[in-house]
Coordinates of C-alpha atoms in Angstrom, one line a residue:
X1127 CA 0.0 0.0 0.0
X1128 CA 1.6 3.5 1.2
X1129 CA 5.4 4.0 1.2
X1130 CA 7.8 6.1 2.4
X1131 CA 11.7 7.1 1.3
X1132 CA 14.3 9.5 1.1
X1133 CA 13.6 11.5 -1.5
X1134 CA 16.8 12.4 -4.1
X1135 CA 17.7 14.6 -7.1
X1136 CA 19.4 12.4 -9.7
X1137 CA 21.9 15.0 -11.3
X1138 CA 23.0 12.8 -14.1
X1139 CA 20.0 10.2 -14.7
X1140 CA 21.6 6.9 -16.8
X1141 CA 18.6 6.4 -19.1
X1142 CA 18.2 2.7 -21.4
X1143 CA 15.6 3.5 -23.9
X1144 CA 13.1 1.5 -25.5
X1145 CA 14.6 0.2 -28.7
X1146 CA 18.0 2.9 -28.4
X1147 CA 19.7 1.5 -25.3
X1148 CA 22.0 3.8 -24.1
X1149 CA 25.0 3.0 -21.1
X1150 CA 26.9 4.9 -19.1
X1151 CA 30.4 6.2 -20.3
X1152 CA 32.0 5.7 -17.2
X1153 CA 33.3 2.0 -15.4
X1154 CA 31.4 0.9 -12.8
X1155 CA 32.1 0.1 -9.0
X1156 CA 32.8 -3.5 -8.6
X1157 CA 29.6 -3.6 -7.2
X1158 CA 28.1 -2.8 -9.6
X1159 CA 26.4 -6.2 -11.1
X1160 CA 24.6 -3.9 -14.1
X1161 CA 28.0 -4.0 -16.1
X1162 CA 26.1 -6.1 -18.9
X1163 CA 27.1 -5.5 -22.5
X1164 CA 24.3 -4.5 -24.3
X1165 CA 23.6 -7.2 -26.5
X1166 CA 23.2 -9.2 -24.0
X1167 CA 20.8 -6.6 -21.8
X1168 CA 18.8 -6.5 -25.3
X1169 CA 18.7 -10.3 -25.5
X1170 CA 17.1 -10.9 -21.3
X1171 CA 15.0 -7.7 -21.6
X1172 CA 13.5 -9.3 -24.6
X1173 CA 12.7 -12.9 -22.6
X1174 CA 11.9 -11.4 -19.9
X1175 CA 9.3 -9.5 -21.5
X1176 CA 7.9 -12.7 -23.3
X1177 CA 7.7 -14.8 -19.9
X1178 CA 6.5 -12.7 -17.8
X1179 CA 3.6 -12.4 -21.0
X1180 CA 3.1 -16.0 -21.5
X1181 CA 3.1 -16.7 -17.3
X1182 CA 0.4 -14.2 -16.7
X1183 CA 2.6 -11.7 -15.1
X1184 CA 0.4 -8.4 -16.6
X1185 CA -2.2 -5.9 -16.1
X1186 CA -4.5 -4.3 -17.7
X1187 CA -3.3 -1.1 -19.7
X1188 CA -5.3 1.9 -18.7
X1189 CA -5.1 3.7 -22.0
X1190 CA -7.5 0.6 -23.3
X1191 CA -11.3 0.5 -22.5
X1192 CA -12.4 -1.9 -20.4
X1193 CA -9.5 -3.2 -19.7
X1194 CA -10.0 -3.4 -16.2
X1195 CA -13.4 -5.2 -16.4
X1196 CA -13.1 -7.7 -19.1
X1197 CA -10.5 -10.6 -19.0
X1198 CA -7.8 -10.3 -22.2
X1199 CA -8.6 -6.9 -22.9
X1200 CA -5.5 -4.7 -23.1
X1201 CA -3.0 -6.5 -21.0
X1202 CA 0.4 -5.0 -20.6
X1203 CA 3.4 -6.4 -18.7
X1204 CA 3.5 -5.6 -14.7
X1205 CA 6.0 -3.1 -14.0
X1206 CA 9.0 -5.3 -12.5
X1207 CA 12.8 -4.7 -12.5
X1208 CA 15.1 -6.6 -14.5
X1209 CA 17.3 -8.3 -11.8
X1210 CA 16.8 -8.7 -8.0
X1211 CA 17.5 -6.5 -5.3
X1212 CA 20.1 -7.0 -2.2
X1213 CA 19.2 -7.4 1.2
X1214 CA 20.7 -8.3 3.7
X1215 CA 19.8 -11.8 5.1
X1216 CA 20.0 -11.0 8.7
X1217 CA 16.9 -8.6 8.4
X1218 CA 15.2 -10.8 5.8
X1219 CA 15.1 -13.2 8.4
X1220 CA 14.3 -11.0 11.0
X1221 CA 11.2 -9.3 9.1
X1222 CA 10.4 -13.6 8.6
X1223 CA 9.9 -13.7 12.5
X1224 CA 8.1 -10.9 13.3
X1225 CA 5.1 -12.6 10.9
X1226 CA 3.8 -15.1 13.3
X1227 CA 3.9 -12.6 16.1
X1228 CA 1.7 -9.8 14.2
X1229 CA -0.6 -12.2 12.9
X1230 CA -1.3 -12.8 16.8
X1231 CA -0.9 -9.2 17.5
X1232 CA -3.9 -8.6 15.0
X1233 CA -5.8 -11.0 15.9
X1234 CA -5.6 -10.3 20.0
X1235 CA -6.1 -6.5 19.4
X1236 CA -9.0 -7.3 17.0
X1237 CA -11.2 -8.6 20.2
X1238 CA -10.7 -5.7 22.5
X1239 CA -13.5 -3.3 21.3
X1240 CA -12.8 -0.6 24.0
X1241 CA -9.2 0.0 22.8
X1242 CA -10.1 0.5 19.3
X1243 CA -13.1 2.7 19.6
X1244 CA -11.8 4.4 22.4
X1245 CA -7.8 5.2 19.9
X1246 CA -9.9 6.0 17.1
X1247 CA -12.7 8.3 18.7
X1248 CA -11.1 11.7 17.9
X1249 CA -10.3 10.4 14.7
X1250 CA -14.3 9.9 14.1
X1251 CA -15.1 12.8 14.8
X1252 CA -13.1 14.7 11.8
X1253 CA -12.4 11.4 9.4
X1254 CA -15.7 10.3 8.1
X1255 CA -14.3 7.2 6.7
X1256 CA -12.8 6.2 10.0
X1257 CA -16.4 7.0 11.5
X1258 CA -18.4 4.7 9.2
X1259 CA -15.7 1.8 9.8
X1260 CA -16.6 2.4 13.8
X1261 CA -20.0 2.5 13.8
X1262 CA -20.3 -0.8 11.8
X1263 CA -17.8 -2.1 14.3
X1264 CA -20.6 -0.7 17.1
X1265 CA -22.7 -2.1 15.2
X1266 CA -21.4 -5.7 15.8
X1267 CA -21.1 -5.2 19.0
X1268 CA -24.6 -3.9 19.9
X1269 CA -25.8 -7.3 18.5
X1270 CA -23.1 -9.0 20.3
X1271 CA -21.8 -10.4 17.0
X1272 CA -19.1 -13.1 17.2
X1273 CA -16.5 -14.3 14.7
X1274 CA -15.5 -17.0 16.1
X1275 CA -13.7 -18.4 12.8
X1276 CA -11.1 -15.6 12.2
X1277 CA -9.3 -15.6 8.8
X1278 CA -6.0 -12.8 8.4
X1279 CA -4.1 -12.4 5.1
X1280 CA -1.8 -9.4 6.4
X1281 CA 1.4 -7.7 5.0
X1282 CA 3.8 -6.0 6.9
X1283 CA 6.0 -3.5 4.8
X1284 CA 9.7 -3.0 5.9
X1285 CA 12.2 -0.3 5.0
X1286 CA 16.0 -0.6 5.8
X1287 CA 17.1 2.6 7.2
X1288 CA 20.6 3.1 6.1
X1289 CA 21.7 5.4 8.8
X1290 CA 20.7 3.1 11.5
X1291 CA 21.1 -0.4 9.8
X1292 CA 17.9 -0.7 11.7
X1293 CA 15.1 -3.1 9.6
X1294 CA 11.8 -0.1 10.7
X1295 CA 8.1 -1.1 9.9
X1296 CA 6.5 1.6 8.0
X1297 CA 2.9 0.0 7.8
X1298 CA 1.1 -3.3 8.8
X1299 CA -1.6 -3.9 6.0
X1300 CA -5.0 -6.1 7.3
X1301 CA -6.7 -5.5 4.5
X1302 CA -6.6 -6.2 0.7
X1303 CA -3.0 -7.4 1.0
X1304 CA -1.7 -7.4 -2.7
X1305 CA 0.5 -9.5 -4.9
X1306 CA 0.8 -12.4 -3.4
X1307 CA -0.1 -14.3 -6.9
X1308 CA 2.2 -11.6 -8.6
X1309 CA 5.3 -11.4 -6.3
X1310 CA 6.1 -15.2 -6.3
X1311 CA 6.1 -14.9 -10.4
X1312 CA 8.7 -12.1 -10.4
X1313 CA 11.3 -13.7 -7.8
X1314 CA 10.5 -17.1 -10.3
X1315 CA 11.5 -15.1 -13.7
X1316 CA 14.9 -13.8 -11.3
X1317 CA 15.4 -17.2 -10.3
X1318 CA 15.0 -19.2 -13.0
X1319 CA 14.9 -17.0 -15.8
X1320 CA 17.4 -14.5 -16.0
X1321 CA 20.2 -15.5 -13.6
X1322 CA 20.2 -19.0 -14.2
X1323 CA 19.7 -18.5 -18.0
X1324 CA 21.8 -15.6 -18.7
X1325 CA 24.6 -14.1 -15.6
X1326 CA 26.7 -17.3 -16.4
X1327 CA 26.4 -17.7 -20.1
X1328 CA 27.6 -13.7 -19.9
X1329 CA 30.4 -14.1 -17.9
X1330 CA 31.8 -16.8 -20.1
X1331 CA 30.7 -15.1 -23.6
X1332 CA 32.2 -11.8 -22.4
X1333 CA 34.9 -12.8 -21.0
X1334 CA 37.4 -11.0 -22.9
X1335 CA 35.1 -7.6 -22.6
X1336 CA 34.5 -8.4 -18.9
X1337 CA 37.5 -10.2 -17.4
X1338 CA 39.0 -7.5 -15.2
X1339 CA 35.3 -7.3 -13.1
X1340 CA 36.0 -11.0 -12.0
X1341 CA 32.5 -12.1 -10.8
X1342 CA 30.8 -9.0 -11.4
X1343 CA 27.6 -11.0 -12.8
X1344 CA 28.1 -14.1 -11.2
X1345 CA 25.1 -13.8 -9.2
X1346 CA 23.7 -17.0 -7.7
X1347 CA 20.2 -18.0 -8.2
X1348 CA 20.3 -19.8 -4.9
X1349 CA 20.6 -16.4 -2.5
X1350 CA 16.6 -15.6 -4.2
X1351 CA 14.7 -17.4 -1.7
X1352 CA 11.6 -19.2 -2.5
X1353 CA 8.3 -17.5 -2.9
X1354 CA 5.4 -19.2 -2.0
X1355 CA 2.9 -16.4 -1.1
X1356 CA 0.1 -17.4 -3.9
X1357 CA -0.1 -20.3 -2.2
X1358 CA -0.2 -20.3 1.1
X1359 CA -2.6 -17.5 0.7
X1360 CA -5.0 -19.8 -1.3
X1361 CA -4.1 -22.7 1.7
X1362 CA -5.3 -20.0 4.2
X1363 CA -8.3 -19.4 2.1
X1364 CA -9.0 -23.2 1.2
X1365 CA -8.7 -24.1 5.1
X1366 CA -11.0 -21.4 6.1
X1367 CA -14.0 -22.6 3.8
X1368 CA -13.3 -26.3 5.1
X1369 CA -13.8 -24.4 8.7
X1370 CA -17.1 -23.1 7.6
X1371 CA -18.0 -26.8 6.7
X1372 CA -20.8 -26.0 3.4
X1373 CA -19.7 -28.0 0.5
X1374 CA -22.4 -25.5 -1.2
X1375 CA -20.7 -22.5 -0.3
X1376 CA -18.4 -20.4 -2.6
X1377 CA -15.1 -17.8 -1.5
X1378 CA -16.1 -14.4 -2.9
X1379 CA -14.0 -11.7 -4.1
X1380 CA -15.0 -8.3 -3.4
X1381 CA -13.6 -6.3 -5.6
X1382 CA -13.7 -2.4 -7.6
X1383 CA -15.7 -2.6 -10.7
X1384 CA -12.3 -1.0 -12.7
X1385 CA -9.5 -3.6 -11.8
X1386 CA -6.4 -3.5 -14.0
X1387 CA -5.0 -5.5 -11.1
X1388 CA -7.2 -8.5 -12.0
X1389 CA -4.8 -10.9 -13.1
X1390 CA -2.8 -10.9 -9.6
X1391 CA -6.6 -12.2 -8.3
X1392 CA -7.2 -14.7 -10.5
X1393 CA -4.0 -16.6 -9.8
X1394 CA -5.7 -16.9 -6.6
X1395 CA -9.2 -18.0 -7.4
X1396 CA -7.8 -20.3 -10.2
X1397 CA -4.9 -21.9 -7.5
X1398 CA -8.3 -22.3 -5.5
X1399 CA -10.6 -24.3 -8.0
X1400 CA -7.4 -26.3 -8.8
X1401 CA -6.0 -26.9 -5.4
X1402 CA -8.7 -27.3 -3.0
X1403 CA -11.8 -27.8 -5.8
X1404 CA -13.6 -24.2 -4.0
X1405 CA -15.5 -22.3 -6.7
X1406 CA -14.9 -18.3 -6.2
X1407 CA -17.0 -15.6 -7.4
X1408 CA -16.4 -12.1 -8.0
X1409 CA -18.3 -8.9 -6.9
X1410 CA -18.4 -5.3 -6.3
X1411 CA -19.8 -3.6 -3.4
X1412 CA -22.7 -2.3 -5.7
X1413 CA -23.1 -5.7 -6.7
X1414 CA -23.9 -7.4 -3.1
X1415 CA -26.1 -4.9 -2.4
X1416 CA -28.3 -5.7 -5.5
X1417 CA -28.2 -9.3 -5.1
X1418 CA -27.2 -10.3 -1.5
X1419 CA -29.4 -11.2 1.0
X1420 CA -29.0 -12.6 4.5
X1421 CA -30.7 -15.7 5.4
X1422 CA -32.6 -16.5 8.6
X1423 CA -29.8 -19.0 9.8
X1424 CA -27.2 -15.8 8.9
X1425 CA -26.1 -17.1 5.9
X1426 CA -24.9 -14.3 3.7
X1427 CA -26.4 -15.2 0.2
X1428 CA -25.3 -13.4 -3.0
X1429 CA -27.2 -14.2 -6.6
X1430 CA -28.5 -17.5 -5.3
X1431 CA -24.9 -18.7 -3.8
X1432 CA -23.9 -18.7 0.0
X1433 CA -20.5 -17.3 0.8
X1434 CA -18.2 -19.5 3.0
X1435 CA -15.7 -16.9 3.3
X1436 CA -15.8 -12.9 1.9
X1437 CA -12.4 -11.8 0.5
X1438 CA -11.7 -8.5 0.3
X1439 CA -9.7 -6.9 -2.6
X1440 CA -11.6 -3.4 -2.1
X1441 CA -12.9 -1.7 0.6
X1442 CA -10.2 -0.3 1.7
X1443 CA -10.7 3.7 0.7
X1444 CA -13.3 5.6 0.2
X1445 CA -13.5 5.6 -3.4
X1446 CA -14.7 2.5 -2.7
X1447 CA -17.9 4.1 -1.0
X1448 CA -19.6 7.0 -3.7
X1449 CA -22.9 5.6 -2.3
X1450 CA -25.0 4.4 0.5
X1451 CA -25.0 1.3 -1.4
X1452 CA -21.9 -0.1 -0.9
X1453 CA -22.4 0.6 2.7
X1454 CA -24.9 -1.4 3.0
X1455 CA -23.1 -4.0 1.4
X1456 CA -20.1 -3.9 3.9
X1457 CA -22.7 -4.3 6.9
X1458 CA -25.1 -7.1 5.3
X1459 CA -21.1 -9.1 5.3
X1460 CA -20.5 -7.8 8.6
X1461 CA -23.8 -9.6 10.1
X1462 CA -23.6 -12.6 8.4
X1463 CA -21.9 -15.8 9.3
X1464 CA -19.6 -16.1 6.5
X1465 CA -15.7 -15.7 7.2
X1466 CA -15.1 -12.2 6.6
X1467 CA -11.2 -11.3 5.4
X1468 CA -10.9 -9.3 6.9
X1469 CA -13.3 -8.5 9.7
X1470 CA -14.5 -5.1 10.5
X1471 CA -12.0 -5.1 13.8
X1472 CA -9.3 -6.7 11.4
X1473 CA -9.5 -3.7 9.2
X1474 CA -9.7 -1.4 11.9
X1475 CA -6.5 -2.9 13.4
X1476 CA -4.6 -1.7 10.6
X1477 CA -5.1 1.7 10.8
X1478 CA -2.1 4.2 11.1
X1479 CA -3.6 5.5 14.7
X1480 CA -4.2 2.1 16.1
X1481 CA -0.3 1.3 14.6
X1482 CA 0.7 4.4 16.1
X1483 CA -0.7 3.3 19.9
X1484 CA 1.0 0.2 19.4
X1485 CA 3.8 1.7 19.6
X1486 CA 3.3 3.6 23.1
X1487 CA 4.9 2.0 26.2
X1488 CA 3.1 -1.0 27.7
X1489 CA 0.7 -1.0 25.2
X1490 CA 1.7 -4.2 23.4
X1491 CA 2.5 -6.0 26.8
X1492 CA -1.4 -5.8 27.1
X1493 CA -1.9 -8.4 24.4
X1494 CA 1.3 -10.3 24.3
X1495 CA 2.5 -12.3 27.2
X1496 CA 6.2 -13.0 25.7
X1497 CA 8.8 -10.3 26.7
X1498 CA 10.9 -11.4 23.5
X1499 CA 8.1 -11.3 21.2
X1500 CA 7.4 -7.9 22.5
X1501 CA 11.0 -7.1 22.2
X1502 CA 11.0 -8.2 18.7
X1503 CA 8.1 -5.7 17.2
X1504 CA 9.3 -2.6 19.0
X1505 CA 13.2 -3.1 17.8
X1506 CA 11.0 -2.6 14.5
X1507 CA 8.7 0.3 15.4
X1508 CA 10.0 3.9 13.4
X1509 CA 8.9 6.9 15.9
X1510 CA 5.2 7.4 15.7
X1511 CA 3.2 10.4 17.1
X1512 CA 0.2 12.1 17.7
X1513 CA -0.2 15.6 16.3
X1514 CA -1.7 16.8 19.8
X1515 CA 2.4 16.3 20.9
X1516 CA 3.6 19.7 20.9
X1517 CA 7.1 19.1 20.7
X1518 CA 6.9 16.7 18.0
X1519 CA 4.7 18.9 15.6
X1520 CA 7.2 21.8 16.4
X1521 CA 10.0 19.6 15.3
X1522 CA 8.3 18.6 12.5
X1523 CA 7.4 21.9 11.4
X1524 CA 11.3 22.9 12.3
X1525 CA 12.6 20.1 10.0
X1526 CA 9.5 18.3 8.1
X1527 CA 12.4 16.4 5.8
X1528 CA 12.4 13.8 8.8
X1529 CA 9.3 13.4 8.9
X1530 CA 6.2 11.9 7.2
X1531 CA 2.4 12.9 7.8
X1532 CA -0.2 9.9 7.2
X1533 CA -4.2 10.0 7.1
X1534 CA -6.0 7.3 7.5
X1535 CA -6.2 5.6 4.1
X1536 CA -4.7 2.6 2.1
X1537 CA -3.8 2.3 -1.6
X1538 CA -0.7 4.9 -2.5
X1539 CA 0.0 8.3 -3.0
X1540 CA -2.3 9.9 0.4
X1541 CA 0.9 10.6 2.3
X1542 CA 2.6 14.2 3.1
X1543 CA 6.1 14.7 2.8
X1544 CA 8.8 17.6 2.3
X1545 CA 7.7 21.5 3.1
X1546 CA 3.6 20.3 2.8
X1547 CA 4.4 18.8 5.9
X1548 CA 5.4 22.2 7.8
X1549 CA 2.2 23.7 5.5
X1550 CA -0.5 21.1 6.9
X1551 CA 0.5 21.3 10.0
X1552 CA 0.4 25.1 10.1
X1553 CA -2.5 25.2 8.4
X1554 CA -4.4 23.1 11.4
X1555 CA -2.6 24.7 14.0
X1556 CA -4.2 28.0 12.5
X1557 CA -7.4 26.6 12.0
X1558 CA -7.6 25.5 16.2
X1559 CA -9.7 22.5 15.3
X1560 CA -9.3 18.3 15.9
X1561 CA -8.7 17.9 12.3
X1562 CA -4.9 17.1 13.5
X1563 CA -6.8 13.5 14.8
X1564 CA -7.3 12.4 11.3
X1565 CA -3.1 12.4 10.9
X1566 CA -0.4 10.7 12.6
X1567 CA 3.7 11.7 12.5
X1568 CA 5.7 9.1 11.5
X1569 CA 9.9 9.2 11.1
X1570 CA 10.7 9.1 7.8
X1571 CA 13.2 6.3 6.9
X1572 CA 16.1 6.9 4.6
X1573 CA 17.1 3.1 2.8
X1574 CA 20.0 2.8 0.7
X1575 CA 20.1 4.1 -3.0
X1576 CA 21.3 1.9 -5.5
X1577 CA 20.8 1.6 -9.2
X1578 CA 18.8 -1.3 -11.4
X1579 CA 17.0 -1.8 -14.5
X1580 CA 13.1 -0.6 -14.2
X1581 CA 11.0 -2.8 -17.2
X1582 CA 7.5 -0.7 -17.5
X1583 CA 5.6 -0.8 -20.9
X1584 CA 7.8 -2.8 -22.5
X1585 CA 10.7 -0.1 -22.4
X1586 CA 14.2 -0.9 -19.8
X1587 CA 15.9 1.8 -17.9
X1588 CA 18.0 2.7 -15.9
X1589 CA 17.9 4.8 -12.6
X1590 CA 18.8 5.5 -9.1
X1591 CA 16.0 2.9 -6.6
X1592 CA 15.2 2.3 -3.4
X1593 CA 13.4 -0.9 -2.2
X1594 CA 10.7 -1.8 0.3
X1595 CA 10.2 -5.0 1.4
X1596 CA 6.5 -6.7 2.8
X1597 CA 6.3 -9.7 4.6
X1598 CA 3.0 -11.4 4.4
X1599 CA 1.1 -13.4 6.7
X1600 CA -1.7 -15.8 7.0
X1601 CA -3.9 -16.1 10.3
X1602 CA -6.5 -18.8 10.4
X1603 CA -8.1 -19.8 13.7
X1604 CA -11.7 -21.3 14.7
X1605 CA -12.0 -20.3 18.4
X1606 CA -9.3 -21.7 20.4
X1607 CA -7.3 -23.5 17.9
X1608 CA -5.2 -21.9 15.7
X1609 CA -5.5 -23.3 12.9
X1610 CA -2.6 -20.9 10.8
X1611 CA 0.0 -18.9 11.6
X1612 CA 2.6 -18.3 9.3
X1613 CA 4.9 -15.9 7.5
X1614 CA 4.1 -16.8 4.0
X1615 CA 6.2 -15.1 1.4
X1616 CA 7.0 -11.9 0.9
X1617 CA 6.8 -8.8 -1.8
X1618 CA 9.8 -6.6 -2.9
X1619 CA 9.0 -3.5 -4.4
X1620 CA 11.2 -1.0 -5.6
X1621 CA 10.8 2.6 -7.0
X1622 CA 12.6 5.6 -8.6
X1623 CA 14.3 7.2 -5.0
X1624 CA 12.7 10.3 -6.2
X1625 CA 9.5 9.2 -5.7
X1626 CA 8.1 9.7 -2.2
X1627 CA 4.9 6.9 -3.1
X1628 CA 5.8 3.0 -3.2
X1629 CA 2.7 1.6 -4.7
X1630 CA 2.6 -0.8 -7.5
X1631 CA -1.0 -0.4 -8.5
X1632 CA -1.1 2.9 -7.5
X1633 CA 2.0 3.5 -10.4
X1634 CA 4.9 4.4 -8.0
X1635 CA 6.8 1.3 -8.2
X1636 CA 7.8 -1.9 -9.7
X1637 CA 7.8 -5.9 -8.3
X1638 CA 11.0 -7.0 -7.8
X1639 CA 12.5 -9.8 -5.6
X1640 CA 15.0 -10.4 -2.9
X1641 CA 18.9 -11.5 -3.4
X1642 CA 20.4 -12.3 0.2
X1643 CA 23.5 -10.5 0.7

């Protein structure tokens, strides 16, 4: 979803053109694994671009009608770098372990109502999106509504801050957690494709050209661990309809009636039907309000079908909403049996306030009982703040380059960053109202620069990146027993360092995968 970075002027930008590719004059760092001759950068780029066409790794291209509603209709490649990024495997392994424990941090939060209507009640007040999230969630609990079967596909985005060497969390996504079908495609055309394929046959077929860089491309396919989030997502999905226990009963999609992100989605649903034999359906908000119904036993029913277990790919911003209609929607899911993913106090869990009182002394000890657990997720926590903290806003006002404002939304590009910072919070100083509830302050992180190959619309180039890495995490449990909980892949992305916005979908970035260092 959101991202944040240190933001840099590129003096000298190294361009590779579509068709024209153009290199760098000067010799490279021995570092520097892009040294490929450009024949050979011609000859991947190419294959690349066919695999990732011919293993579904595309989008729909928004210059097309109806490419985002109709299957085959205008698909272009997803944006994804050439060749992997480094990271080091100390924090790849440490983000790994702190999976497990957020997926219980979620989940224990999720059950105490008081502590999330009670963080997010100034919020209400001034973010009206925030308040029709809570008062479904009152909702629920006015009717004493239990979900005893609890289903959590969650991502939990990672930044390494280069100053520190400190892995920081930036967010902790509950909701509509994306490219898990995607990500495990991208590190398998690193893997398999391009290093395996082409690093070693360049090294030997360039060896006069190359000879004094030594093993300048000789990466190893080996240090690209294994992604497996498409399916253990779809095993967390499978499990949870077997919890429901309807042989009838289908997993819906919810999704927005414009989706060039379809593809992703339907590695999902088809992994499903193939896998576990679970037929999947897909709907907008719009759509379950025309056609669902709940049924006296509370079986949510939509077009004739009951719903074992709601999946939610939308939802998640307001956009979402442009009518009472999908509102009703959300609360006909909300009061009916079926597994809802995620819940209303799942999705309210992953709010920038609620992640910003997580990180307040003694606040986690409330819900987990193991000091090293507890350890673990604050070694992880950036700063986070309250704008009713006078001296932090009058830092941040002082110096707004170390800092990052966030509202309340998913989905890219709603962060502030740079001078709007000192100008926002000015502005609602001046202004004397709670407006300042519907923001947090967050540190911003700084990662290390480095340069790769960008492949968007079929064109390669080259330019100065930075990378953030998401951990995902499935959560299934049916009262006491839980059934899953696991870290279950993972999702590099990587962007221009220009950029202050990370998102994929949202057009900030590209999918890219991990080389241990």
């Amino acid at each position: 979803m959101s991202q944040q970075s240190a933001s840099s002027s590129l003096s000298s930008p190294l361009p590779l053109r579509c068709g024209n590719i153009e290199e760098t004059p000067t010799t490279p760092p021995l570092s520097d694994y892009h040294a490929i001759d450009q024949q050979l950068l011609q000859k991947i780029t190419y294959d690349a671009l066919v695999w990732s066409s011919l293993h579904g790794l595309v989008v729909g291209d928004k210059s097309i009608e109806r490419s985002g509603s109709v299957p085959g209709v205008g698909m272009v490649h997803a944006p994804f770098t050439l060749l992997p990024a480094s990271f080091p495997e100390s924090h790849w392994r440490q983000a790994c372990e702190l999976a497990p424990i957020f997926n219980e941090l979620v989940d224990r939060v999720s059950l105490d109502a008081k502590f999330l209507q009670d963080s997010l009640s100034r919020t209400k007040k001034v973010d009206e999106f925030t308040s029709r999230l809570l008062d479904i969630h009152s909702k629920m609990l006015e009717i004493n509504k239990k979900e005893e079967i609890r289903l959590g596909l969650h991502r939990s985005d990672y930044m390494l801050d280069e100053q520190t060497k400190s892995l920081l969390q930036i967010e902790l996504n509950t909701i509509s957690s994306s490219f898990a079908g995607f990500s495990g495609l991208v590190a398998e055309l690193h893997k398999n494709v391009i290093l395996r394929n082409y690093l070693h046959v360049g090294i030997l077929f360039f060896r006069n050209i190359l000879s004094h860089y030594g093993k300048l491309l000789g990466l190893d396919s080996k240090r690209i661990p294994a992604n497996s989030a498409c399916s253990q997502f779809v095993e967390a999905l499978g499990k949870a309809w077997c919890e429901y226990n309807d042989p009838r009963a289908v997993v819906m999609f919810v999704v927005q009636a414009e989706e060039r992100n379809m593809y992703d989605q339907h590695l999902l649903s088809f992994a499903l039907r193939e896998r576990y034999h679970v037929m999947s359906i897909r709907k907008t908000l719009a759509e379950i309000d025309q056609e669902g119904e709940l049924l006296p036993d509370g079986t949510l029913s939509v077009d004739g079908q009951a719903i074992a277990v709601v999946y939610f790919r939308a939802g998640y911003t307001p956009l979402d909403y442009p009518s009472e209609s999908e509102w009703r929607a959300r609360l006909l899911m909300e009061k009916s049996s079926a597994i809802k993913c995620p819940s209303i106090s799942y999705h309210l869990v992953g709010t920038k306030k609620i992640q910003q009182e997580l990180a307040k002394p003694n606040v986690l000890e409330r819900y987990l009982e193991n000091k090293e657990d507890v350890a673990k997720l604050r070694e992880c926590f950036a700063g986070l703040w309250s704008l009713d903290e006078s001296d932090i806003t009058k830092k941040a006002i002082e110096r707004p380059e170390l800092f990052v404002m966030k509202p309340q939304r998913e989905g890219g590009g709603n962060n502030i960053y740079g001078d709007a910072v000192r100008q926002t919070l000015l502005k609602l100083q001046k202004a004397k109202s709670e407006e300042d509830a519907a923001y947090i302050l967050m540190q911003r992180i700084f990662p290390t620069m480095f340069e790769t190959f960008f492949m968007r619309s079929g064109c390669c180039h080259k330019n100065q990146a930075i990378s953030e890495l998401g951990i995902f995490g499935t959560y299934l449990r049916n009262k006491d027993k839980v059934i899953i909980n696991e870290q279950s892949g993972y999702l590099m992305r990587t962007k221009i360092s220009s950029s202050d916005e990370g998102g994929v979908a949202a057009g900030f970035a590209a999918l890219d995968s991990v080389y241990m260092t």
